[in-house]
mmCIF file of C-alpha atoms in Angstrom:
data_model
loop_
_atom_site.group_PDB
_atom_site.id
_atom_site.type_symbol
_atom_site.label_atom_id
_atom_site.label_comp_id
_atom_site.label_asym_id
_atom_site.label_seq_id
_atom_site.Cartn_x
_atom_site.Cartn_y
_atom_site.Cartn_z
ATOM 1 C CA MET A 1 3.904 -24.607 -5.677
ATOM 2 C CA LEU A 2 0.830 -25.068 -3.246
ATOM 3 C CA ILE A 3 1.112 -23.066 -0.349
ATOM 4 C CA HIS A 4 -0.895 -22.436 2.803
ATOM 5 C CA ASP A 5 -0.704 -20.491 6.138
ATOM 6 C CA GLY A 6 2.345 -21.542 7.964
ATOM 7 C CA LYS A 7 4.037 -23.315 5.048
ATOM 8 C CA GLU A 8 7.742 -23.160 5.417
ATOM 9 C CA TRP A 9 10.782 -23.999 3.361
ATOM 10 C CA ILE A 10 14.487 -23.318 2.841
ATOM 11 C CA HIS A 11 15.314 -21.427 -0.404
ATOM 12 C CA GLY A 12 19.180 -21.848 -1.085
ATOM 13 C CA ASN A 13 22.223 -23.847 -0.508
ATOM 14 C CA PRO A 14 22.906 -25.539 2.733
ATOM 15 C CA GLY A 15 24.439 -22.811 5.294
ATOM 16 C CA THR A 16 23.809 -20.546 7.968
ATOM 17 C CA ILE A 17 20.357 -18.886 7.627
ATOM 18 C CA GLU A 18 19.987 -15.165 8.896
ATOM 19 C CA ILE A 19 16.897 -13.907 7.402
ATOM 20 C CA THR A 20 13.430 -15.039 7.186
ATOM 21 C CA ILE A 21 11.227 -13.908 4.277
ATOM 22 C CA PHE A 22 7.527 -13.717 5.537
ATOM 23 C CA LEU A 23 5.468 -13.836 2.495
ATOM 24 C CA ILE A 24 2.095 -12.174 3.272
ATOM 25 C CA THR A 25 -0.821 -13.069 0.990
ATOM 26 C CA ILE A 26 -4.515 -13.020 0.564
ATOM 27 C CA GLN A 27 -3.876 -15.219 -2.659
ATOM 28 C CA SER A 28 -4.288 -12.564 -5.273
ATOM 29 C CA HIS A 29 -3.087 -13.106 -8.705
ATOM 30 C CA GLN A 30 -0.060 -11.396 -7.851
ATOM 31 C CA LEU A 31 1.202 -14.092 -5.607
ATOM 32 C CA GLU A 32 2.594 -16.201 -8.481
ATOM 33 C CA PHE A 33 5.112 -13.492 -9.406
ATOM 34 C CA THR A 34 6.222 -12.814 -6.046
ATOM 35 C CA LEU A 35 6.919 -16.749 -5.502
ATOM 36 C CA SER A 36 8.781 -16.748 -8.699
ATOM 37 C CA SER A 37 11.101 -13.946 -7.647
ATOM 38 C CA ILE A 38 12.023 -15.824 -4.451
ATOM 39 C CA ASN A 39 12.600 -19.026 -6.502
ATOM 40 C CA LYS A 40 15.140 -17.038 -8.245
ATOM 41 C CA LEU A 41 16.976 -15.592 -5.533
ATOM 42 C CA ASN A 42 20.901 -16.248 -5.344
ATOM 43 C CA PRO A 43 21.020 -19.673 -3.830
ATOM 44 C CA ASN A 44 24.306 -18.891 -2.140
ATOM 45 C CA TYR A 45 22.341 -16.697 0.308
ATOM 46 C CA PRO A 46 19.985 -19.157 1.912
ATOM 47 C CA VAL A 47 16.747 -18.033 3.338
ATOM 48 C CA LEU A 48 13.793 -19.155 5.391
ATOM 49 C CA VAL A 49 10.481 -18.556 3.576
ATOM 50 C CA ASN A 50 7.210 -18.538 6.019
ATOM 51 C CA VAL A 51 3.748 -18.031 4.608
ATOM 52 C CA ILE A 52 1.328 -15.747 6.303
ATOM 53 C CA MET A 53 -2.012 -16.454 4.417
ATOM 54 C CA ASN A 54 -5.477 -14.720 4.598
ATOM 55 C CA VAL A 55 -4.728 -13.455 8.110
ATOM 56 C CA ALA A 56 -6.853 -10.265 8.868
ATOM 57 C CA PRO A 57 -6.573 -7.454 9.700
ATOM 58 C CA THR A 58 -3.272 -6.634 7.973
ATOM 59 C CA ASN A 59 -2.076 -5.309 11.331
ATOM 60 C CA ARG A 60 -2.427 -8.843 12.697
ATOM 61 C CA ALA A 61 -0.613 -10.340 9.780
ATOM 62 C CA TYR A 62 2.468 -8.103 10.302
ATOM 63 C CA ASN A 63 2.335 -9.053 14.007
ATOM 64 C CA GLN A 64 2.723 -12.709 13.227
ATOM 65 C CA MET A 65 6.090 -12.045 11.610
ATOM 66 C CA ARG A 66 7.723 -11.137 14.975
ATOM 67 C CA GLU A 67 5.647 -13.896 16.718
ATOM 68 C CA ARG A 68 6.827 -16.783 14.185
ATOM 69 C CA CYS A 69 10.490 -15.471 13.477
ATOM 70 C CA LYS A 70 13.405 -17.434 14.718
ATOM 71 C CA THR A 71 16.128 -16.010 12.761
ATOM 72 C CA PRO A 72 18.185 -12.765 13.547
ATOM 73 C CA TYR A 73 16.280 -10.970 10.773
ATOM 74 C CA PHE A 74 13.093 -10.997 8.833
ATOM 75 C CA ILE A 75 11.708 -9.467 5.651
ATOM 76 C CA GLN A 76 8.142 -8.256 5.022
ATOM 77 C CA LEU A 77 7.218 -9.309 1.595
ATOM 78 C CA ASP A 78 3.908 -8.496 0.615
ATOM 79 C CA GLU A 79 2.521 -10.605 -2.397
ATOM 80 C CA ASP A 80 2.685 -7.486 -4.554
ATOM 81 C CA MET A 81 6.510 -7.212 -4.001
ATOM 82 C CA GLU A 82 9.054 -8.915 -6.308
ATOM 83 C CA LEU A 83 12.526 -9.280 -5.074
ATOM 84 C CA GLN A 84 15.623 -9.200 -7.507
ATOM 85 C CA GLU A 85 18.131 -11.968 -7.685
ATOM 86 C CA ASP A 86 20.707 -10.403 -5.376
ATOM 87 C CA ALA A 87 18.199 -8.879 -2.778
ATOM 88 C CA ILE A 88 19.256 -11.168 0.157
ATOM 89 C CA GLN A 89 23.006 -10.450 -0.624
ATOM 90 C CA ILE A 90 22.161 -6.523 -0.549
ATOM 91 C CA CYS A 91 20.317 -7.022 2.812
ATOM 92 C CA MET A 92 23.451 -9.010 4.299
ATOM 93 C CA ASN A 93 25.737 -6.387 3.219
ATOM 94 C CA GLN A 94 23.733 -3.507 4.755
ATOM 95 C CA ILE A 95 23.604 -5.630 8.226
ATOM 96 C CA GLU A 96 27.332 -6.442 7.853
ATOM 97 C CA LYS A 97 28.522 -2.868 7.315
ATOM 98 C CA SER A 98 26.171 -1.463 10.094
ATOM 99 C CA SER A 99 28.285 0.114 12.852
ATOM 100 C CA ARG A 100 25.187 0.170 15.100
ATOM 101 C CA ALA A 101 23.596 -3.037 14.060
ATOM 102 C CA HIS A 102 22.338 -3.747 17.562
ATOM 103 C CA LYS A 103 20.478 -0.375 17.716
ATOM 104 C CA THR A 104 19.045 -0.560 14.299
ATOM 105 C CA PHE A 105 15.705 -2.134 14.149
ATOM 106 C CA LEU A 106 14.755 -1.588 10.320
ATOM 107 C CA HIS A 107 16.741 -1.312 7.085
ATOM 108 C CA THR A 108 14.588 0.012 4.164
ATOM 109 C CA PHE A 109 14.961 -0.566 0.582
ATOM 110 C CA LYS A 110 13.520 1.012 -2.676
ATOM 111 C CA LEU A 111 11.244 -0.932 -5.034
ATOM 112 C CA ILE A 112 10.367 0.524 -8.513
ATOM 113 C CA ASP A 113 6.741 1.348 -8.892
ATOM 114 C CA THR A 114 5.212 2.705 -11.920
ATOM 115 C CA ASP A 115 1.922 3.852 -10.587
ATOM 116 C CA LEU A 116 2.972 5.301 -7.225
ATOM 117 C CA GLY A 117 6.893 5.791 -7.505
ATOM 118 C CA VAL A 118 8.750 9.043 -7.938
ATOM 119 C CA GLY A 119 11.975 9.693 -10.245
ATOM 120 C CA ASN A 120 13.652 7.679 -13.097
ATOM 121 C CA PRO A 121 13.125 4.988 -12.482
ATOM 122 C CA PRO A 122 10.033 5.484 -10.299
ATOM 123 C CA ILE A 123 10.676 4.334 -6.813
ATOM 124 C CA ILE A 124 9.199 4.224 -3.384
ATOM 125 C CA ASP A 125 10.306 3.223 0.098
ATOM 126 C CA CYS A 126 8.932 -0.051 0.502
ATOM 127 C CA LEU A 127 10.864 -3.194 1.219
ATOM 128 C CA LYS A 128 11.714 -3.634 5.126
ATOM 129 C CA LEU A 129 14.377 -5.693 6.750
ATOM 130 C CA TYR A 130 13.665 -6.057 10.585
ATOM 131 C CA ASN A 131 16.150 -6.770 13.624
ATOM 132 C CA ASN A 132 14.127 -9.599 15.265
ATOM 133 C CA GLN A 133 15.894 -9.478 18.695
ATOM 134 C CA ILE A 134 14.531 -5.761 18.730
ATOM 135 C CA MET A 135 11.194 -6.252 17.262
ATOM 136 C CA GLN A 136 10.322 -9.143 19.757
ATOM 137 C CA LYS A 137 9.610 -6.143 22.244
ATOM 138 C CA TYR A 138 7.163 -4.514 19.957
ATOM 139 C CA PRO A 139 3.888 -5.697 19.040
ATOM 140 C CA THR A 140 2.170 -3.879 16.310
ATOM 141 C CA TYR A 141 -0.792 -1.595 17.297
ATOM 142 C CA ASN A 142 -2.852 -3.127 19.891
ATOM 143 C CA ASN A 143 -1.116 -6.537 19.603
ATOM 144 C CA GLY A 144 -2.519 -6.809 16.008
ATOM 145 C CA GLU A 145 -6.241 -6.864 17.006
ATOM 146 C CA THR A 146 -7.246 -3.628 15.476
ATOM 147 C CA ALA A 147 -7.437 -2.706 11.794
ATOM 148 C CA VAL A 148 -5.508 0.577 11.028
ATOM 149 C CA SER A 149 -4.649 2.142 7.556
ATOM 150 C CA SER A 150 -0.838 2.700 8.468
ATOM 151 C CA VAL A 151 0.486 -0.314 10.298
ATOM 152 C CA ASP A 152 4.063 0.623 10.075
ATOM 153 C CA TYR A 153 3.721 4.064 11.159
ATOM 154 C CA PHE A 154 1.832 2.845 14.530
ATOM 155 C CA TRP A 155 4.394 0.053 14.994
ATOM 156 C CA HIS A 156 7.496 2.034 14.558
ATOM 157 C CA ILE A 157 6.623 5.115 16.833
ATOM 158 C CA PRO A 158 7.150 3.563 20.028
ATOM 159 C CA ILE A 159 10.472 1.791 18.740
ATOM 160 C CA LEU A 160 11.813 5.072 17.587
ATOM 161 C CA ASN A 161 10.711 6.874 20.672
ATOM 162 C CA ASP A 162 12.876 4.334 22.695
ATOM 163 C CA GLY A 163 15.879 5.267 20.688
ATOM 164 C CA TYR A 164 16.406 2.689 18.043
ATOM 165 C CA LEU A 165 17.619 3.637 14.513
ATOM 166 C CA MET A 166 16.134 3.224 11.148
ATOM 167 C CA ASN A 167 18.651 2.969 8.217
ATOM 168 C CA THR A 168 16.747 4.221 5.165
ATOM 169 C CA THR A 169 18.911 3.286 2.023
ATOM 170 C CA SER A 170 18.441 4.467 -1.489
ATOM 171 C CA ILE A 171 19.234 0.853 -3.012
ATOM 172 C CA ILE A 172 16.696 -0.410 -5.375
ATOM 173 C CA ILE A 173 16.031 -4.234 -4.531
ATOM 174 C CA GLY A 174 13.013 -5.214 -6.569
ATOM 175 C CA ASN A 175 9.729 -4.287 -7.854
ATOM 176 C CA HIS A 176 6.328 -3.169 -6.445
ATOM 177 C CA GLY A 177 2.875 -3.779 -8.115
ATOM 178 C CA LYS A 178 4.575 -4.631 -11.316
ATOM 179 C CA HIS A 179 1.619 -7.100 -11.991
ATOM 180 C CA ARG A 180 -1.015 -5.221 -10.025
ATOM 181 C CA SER A 181 -4.749 -5.192 -11.414
ATOM 182 C CA ASP A 182 -7.235 -2.285 -11.617
ATOM 183 C CA TYR A 183 -8.569 -3.646 -8.314
ATOM 184 C CA ASP A 184 -5.241 -3.840 -6.687
ATOM 185 C CA ILE A 185 -4.613 0.008 -7.746
ATOM 186 C CA PHE A 186 -8.062 0.638 -6.559
ATOM 187 C CA LEU A 187 -7.277 -0.619 -2.987
ATOM 188 C CA ARG A 188 -4.121 1.299 -2.917
ATOM 189 C CA TYR A 189 -5.907 4.600 -3.361
ATOM 190 C CA CYS A 190 -8.366 3.418 -0.730
ATOM 191 C CA LYS A 191 -5.573 3.084 1.819
ATOM 192 C CA ILE A 192 -3.993 6.376 0.943
ATOM 193 C CA ALA A 193 -7.320 8.244 1.281
ATOM 194 C CA LYS A 194 -7.846 6.565 4.662
ATOM 195 C CA SER A 195 -4.385 7.788 5.841
ATOM 196 C CA LEU A 196 -4.960 11.173 4.787
ATOM 197 C CA LEU A 197 -8.173 11.302 6.639
ATOM 198 C CA ASP A 198 -6.600 9.884 9.879
ATOM 199 C CA PRO A 199 -5.316 12.822 12.138
ATOM 200 C CA SER A 200 -3.199 10.298 13.985
ATOM 201 C CA ILE A 201 -1.130 9.454 10.883
ATOM 202 C CA LYS A 202 1.617 11.836 9.743
ATOM 203 C CA THR A 203 1.275 12.289 6.070
ATOM 204 C CA ASN A 204 2.904 14.843 3.682
ATOM 205 C CA SER A 205 2.374 16.402 0.156
ATOM 206 C CA GLY A 206 3.653 13.156 -1.400
ATOM 207 C CA HIS A 207 0.661 11.269 -0.069
ATOM 208 C CA ILE A 208 -1.647 13.774 -1.388
ATOM 209 C CA CYS A 209 0.044 13.647 -4.872
ATOM 210 C CA LYS A 210 -0.451 10.152 -4.910
ATOM 211 C CA LEU A 211 -4.401 10.752 -5.151
ATOM 212 C CA LEU A 212 -3.854 14.039 -7.254
ATOM 213 C CA ALA A 213 -1.741 12.161 -10.048
ATOM 214 C CA PRO A 214 -4.528 9.716 -11.129
ATOM 215 C CA LEU A 215 -7.167 12.519 -10.866
ATOM 216 C CA HIS A 216 -5.297 14.393 -13.166
ATOM 217 C CA SER A 217 -4.483 11.431 -15.674
ATOM 218 C CA ASP A 218 -6.562 13.102 -18.260
ATOM 219 C CA VAL A 219 -8.097 16.496 -18.960
ATOM 220 C CA TYR A 220 -11.824 15.829 -18.042
ATOM 221 C CA SER A 221 -13.128 17.986 -15.320
ATOM 222 C CA ILE A 222 -12.332 16.315 -11.742
ATOM 223 C CA SER A 223 -15.119 18.311 -10.331
ATOM 224 C CA GLU A 224 -17.810 17.238 -12.742
ATOM 225 C CA LEU A 225 -16.630 13.666 -12.636
ATOM 226 C CA PHE A 226 -16.828 13.748 -8.841
ATOM 227 C CA TRP A 227 -20.461 14.929 -8.908
ATOM 228 C CA ILE A 228 -21.284 12.088 -11.641
ATOM 229 C CA ILE A 229 -19.657 9.306 -9.480
ATOM 230 C CA LEU A 230 -21.058 10.622 -6.266
ATOM 231 C CA ASN A 231 -24.582 10.648 -7.807
ATOM 232 C CA LYS A 232 -24.221 7.019 -8.855
ATOM 233 C CA PHE A 233 -22.846 5.892 -5.366
ATOM 234 C CA GLN A 234 -25.677 7.509 -3.658
ATOM 235 C CA LYS A 235 -28.180 5.722 -5.765
ATOM 236 C CA MET A 236 -26.580 2.280 -4.359
ATOM 237 C CA VAL A 237 -28.181 2.903 -0.797
ATOM 238 C CA PRO A 238 -29.909 6.313 -0.975
ATOM 239 C CA GLU A 239 -30.692 6.242 2.811
ATOM 240 C CA GLN A 240 -27.155 5.420 3.800
ATOM 241 C CA TYR A 241 -25.117 7.794 1.414
ATOM 242 C CA SER A 242 -27.649 10.815 1.479
ATOM 243 C CA ASN A 243 -24.924 13.257 3.256
ATOM 244 C CA LEU A 244 -21.806 12.271 1.265
ATOM 245 C CA GLU A 245 -21.699 15.587 -0.269
ATOM 246 C CA GLU A 246 -21.022 17.096 3.087
ATOM 247 C CA GLN A 247 -18.436 14.270 4.071
ATOM 248 C CA LEU A 248 -16.479 15.017 1.097
ATOM 249 C CA SER A 249 -15.496 18.492 2.213
ATOM 250 C CA PRO A 250 -12.479 17.307 4.343
ATOM 251 C CA ILE A 251 -10.907 15.237 1.621
ATOM 252 C CA ILE A 252 -11.480 17.874 -1.127
ATOM 253 C CA SER A 253 -9.772 20.505 1.062
ATOM 254 C CA ILE A 254 -6.749 18.322 1.595
ATOM 255 C CA LEU A 255 -6.534 17.702 -2.275
ATOM 256 C CA ASN A 256 -6.676 21.406 -2.860
ATOM 257 C CA SER A 257 -4.133 22.287 -0.304
ATOM 258 C CA TYR A 258 -1.010 24.037 -1.352
ATOM 259 C CA ILE A 259 1.803 22.127 -2.932
ATOM 260 C CA LYS A 260 4.988 23.140 -4.546
ATOM 261 C CA THR A 261 5.058 22.900 -8.162
ATOM 262 C CA GLY A 262 8.229 20.947 -8.171
ATOM 263 C CA ARG A 263 6.690 18.343 -5.919
ATOM 264 C CA LEU A 264 3.605 18.309 -8.529
ATOM 265 C CA LEU A 265 5.958 17.870 -11.412
ATOM 266 C CA LEU A 266 7.567 14.911 -9.780
ATOM 267 C CA TYR A 267 4.246 13.075 -10.092
ATOM 268 C CA ASN A 268 3.723 14.397 -13.598
ATOM 269 C CA ILE A 269 1.014 16.714 -12.348
ATOM 270 C CA GLN A 270 0.585 19.564 -14.714
ATOM 271 C CA ASN A 271 -2.338 22.226 -15.058
ATOM 272 C CA ARG A 272 -3.655 21.252 -11.619
ATOM 273 C CA GLN A 273 -7.407 21.698 -11.221
ATOM 274 C CA HIS A 274 -9.059 22.999 -8.196
ATOM 275 C CA ILE A 275 -11.586 20.542 -7.220
ATOM 276 C CA GLN A 276 -15.182 21.455 -6.172
ATOM 277 C CA LEU A 277 -18.598 19.561 -6.489
ATOM 278 C CA THR A 278 -20.106 20.855 -9.726
ATOM 279 C CA ASN A 279 -23.337 19.764 -11.106
ATOM 280 C CA PRO A 280 -22.504 19.174 -14.742
ATOM 281 C CA ASN A 281 -26.363 19.398 -15.455
ATOM 282 C CA ASN A 282 -25.792 16.494 -17.853
ATOM 283 C CA LEU A 283 -24.909 13.363 -16.237
ATOM 284 C CA GLN A 284 -24.373 11.367 -19.400
ATOM 285 C CA ILE A 285 -20.690 10.591 -19.778
ATOM 286 C CA LEU A 286 -18.704 8.334 -22.098
ATOM 287 C CA TRP A 287 -16.771 6.110 -19.702
ATOM 288 C CA ALA A 288 -14.347 4.816 -22.177
ATOM 289 C CA GLU A 289 -12.967 8.204 -22.654
ATOM 290 C CA ILE A 290 -12.053 8.774 -19.086
ATOM 291 C CA SER A 291 -8.816 7.221 -17.328
ATOM 292 C CA ILE A 292 -9.770 4.208 -15.397
ATOM 293 C CA LYS A 293 -7.334 5.306 -12.625
ATOM 294 C CA LYS A 294 -9.183 8.547 -12.438
ATOM 295 C CA ILE A 295 -12.514 6.951 -11.860
ATOM 296 C CA LEU A 296 -11.239 4.453 -9.305
ATOM 297 C CA CYS A 297 -9.426 6.994 -7.250
ATOM 298 C CA ILE A 298 -12.703 8.927 -6.814
ATOM 299 C CA VAL A 299 -14.745 5.729 -6.066
ATOM 300 C CA ALA A 300 -11.953 4.835 -3.726
ATOM 301 C CA ILE A 301 -12.216 8.144 -1.821
ATOM 302 C CA LEU A 302 -16.110 7.725 -1.566
ATOM 303 C CA CYS A 303 -15.480 4.365 -0.229
ATOM 304 C CA VAL A 304 -13.298 5.585 2.592
ATOM 305 C CA ILE A 305 -15.666 8.702 3.571
ATOM 306 C CA SER A 306 -18.697 6.318 3.495
ATOM 307 C CA GLY A 307 -17.041 3.977 5.915
ATOM 308 C CA ASN A 308 -16.767 0.887 3.325
ATOM 309 C CA TYR A 309 -13.021 0.522 3.661
ATOM 310 C CA GLU A 310 -10.769 -0.914 6.232
ATOM 311 C CA TYR A 311 -7.197 -2.140 5.900
ATOM 312 C CA SER A 312 -8.175 -5.759 6.199
ATOM 313 C CA PHE A 313 -8.989 -8.000 3.326
ATOM 314 C CA ASP A 314 -12.279 -9.345 4.710
ATOM 315 C CA LYS A 315 -13.529 -5.562 4.708
ATOM 316 C CA TYR A 316 -12.358 -4.533 1.148
ATOM 317 C CA PRO A 317 -15.007 -2.822 -0.804
ATOM 318 C CA ILE A 318 -15.103 -5.271 -3.774
ATOM 319 C CA LYS A 319 -18.952 -5.111 -4.445
ATOM 320 C CA ILE A 320 -18.635 -1.361 -4.916
ATOM 321 C CA TYR A 321 -15.536 -1.913 -7.130
ATOM 322 C CA GLU A 322 -17.529 -4.424 -9.117
ATOM 323 C CA TYR A 323 -20.592 -2.106 -9.348
ATOM 324 C CA PHE A 324 -18.546 0.730 -10.920
ATOM 325 C CA MET A 325 -16.550 -1.609 -13.226
ATOM 326 C CA GLU A 326 -19.930 -2.696 -14.622
ATOM 327 C CA ILE A 327 -21.025 0.844 -15.145
ATOM 328 C CA VAL A 328 -17.619 1.965 -16.943
ATOM 329 C CA GLN A 329 -17.610 -1.123 -19.201
ATOM 330 C CA LEU A 330 -21.077 -0.636 -20.620
#
């Protein structure tokens, strides 16, 4: 199917449509799998599908959902999300059984994510079903004009402060990042690091563990690898990145913060390493022996502290990613 920004169609049998699925995409390779999951939805629960394509920043893309929506509810479906066949039925059941539907602005559902999830199966809070009548009163942060690393957080604060409710379910409704590439996971690490360093965003030990997990994905010294990658990062533009060692201090302090052993084990983090910049004296390394997730996590952190990442697809650090991928593939 050829799609474009604003393309709209009905999936399912004729009937009353209560939900719009907003498919938010920058045309990555994951899009085909998301489209396939939409095409497999139970046709007895018809939905309207609307494409939001190549809209930046992400904050503006999310704001366009409420601007475009004409149905009572809408789903935010990023292109790395895949719905299971009965997803719309599950959503309708939650709406119908809610005793305070008029006050509930959001229902959330779980998605399986083998990289970032917790538990068995590994799940994250991800799929969001919004009450359109309520959301019409609440634009995203700065009406979508500003790039922020946690769009949902800033969007939801005033709604919750006004007394509206959020229904957080434990229902698994699909998959997240099932077909993500190394570049996709790199961007996810960038987003997490950006949020951890933003004092206006409320984070917790789970967010820290999402970076600690890839950093501990092999036994190689995290401290030494930080030094080696930092050294190569600084060589890209020496005059611009000369003080990155000092700028690393806040994020390293966060990564070294106390976390209960039980929480670490949920993310399969064992034998936790204390991180500090350590010159290994020998900067030669066999990249093939190092976990690619570990490498990309460190590169992502350096992109964030050097100002090379914003949560907007037109400001993603793809050239830096490509630079390091060439290095590790030598």
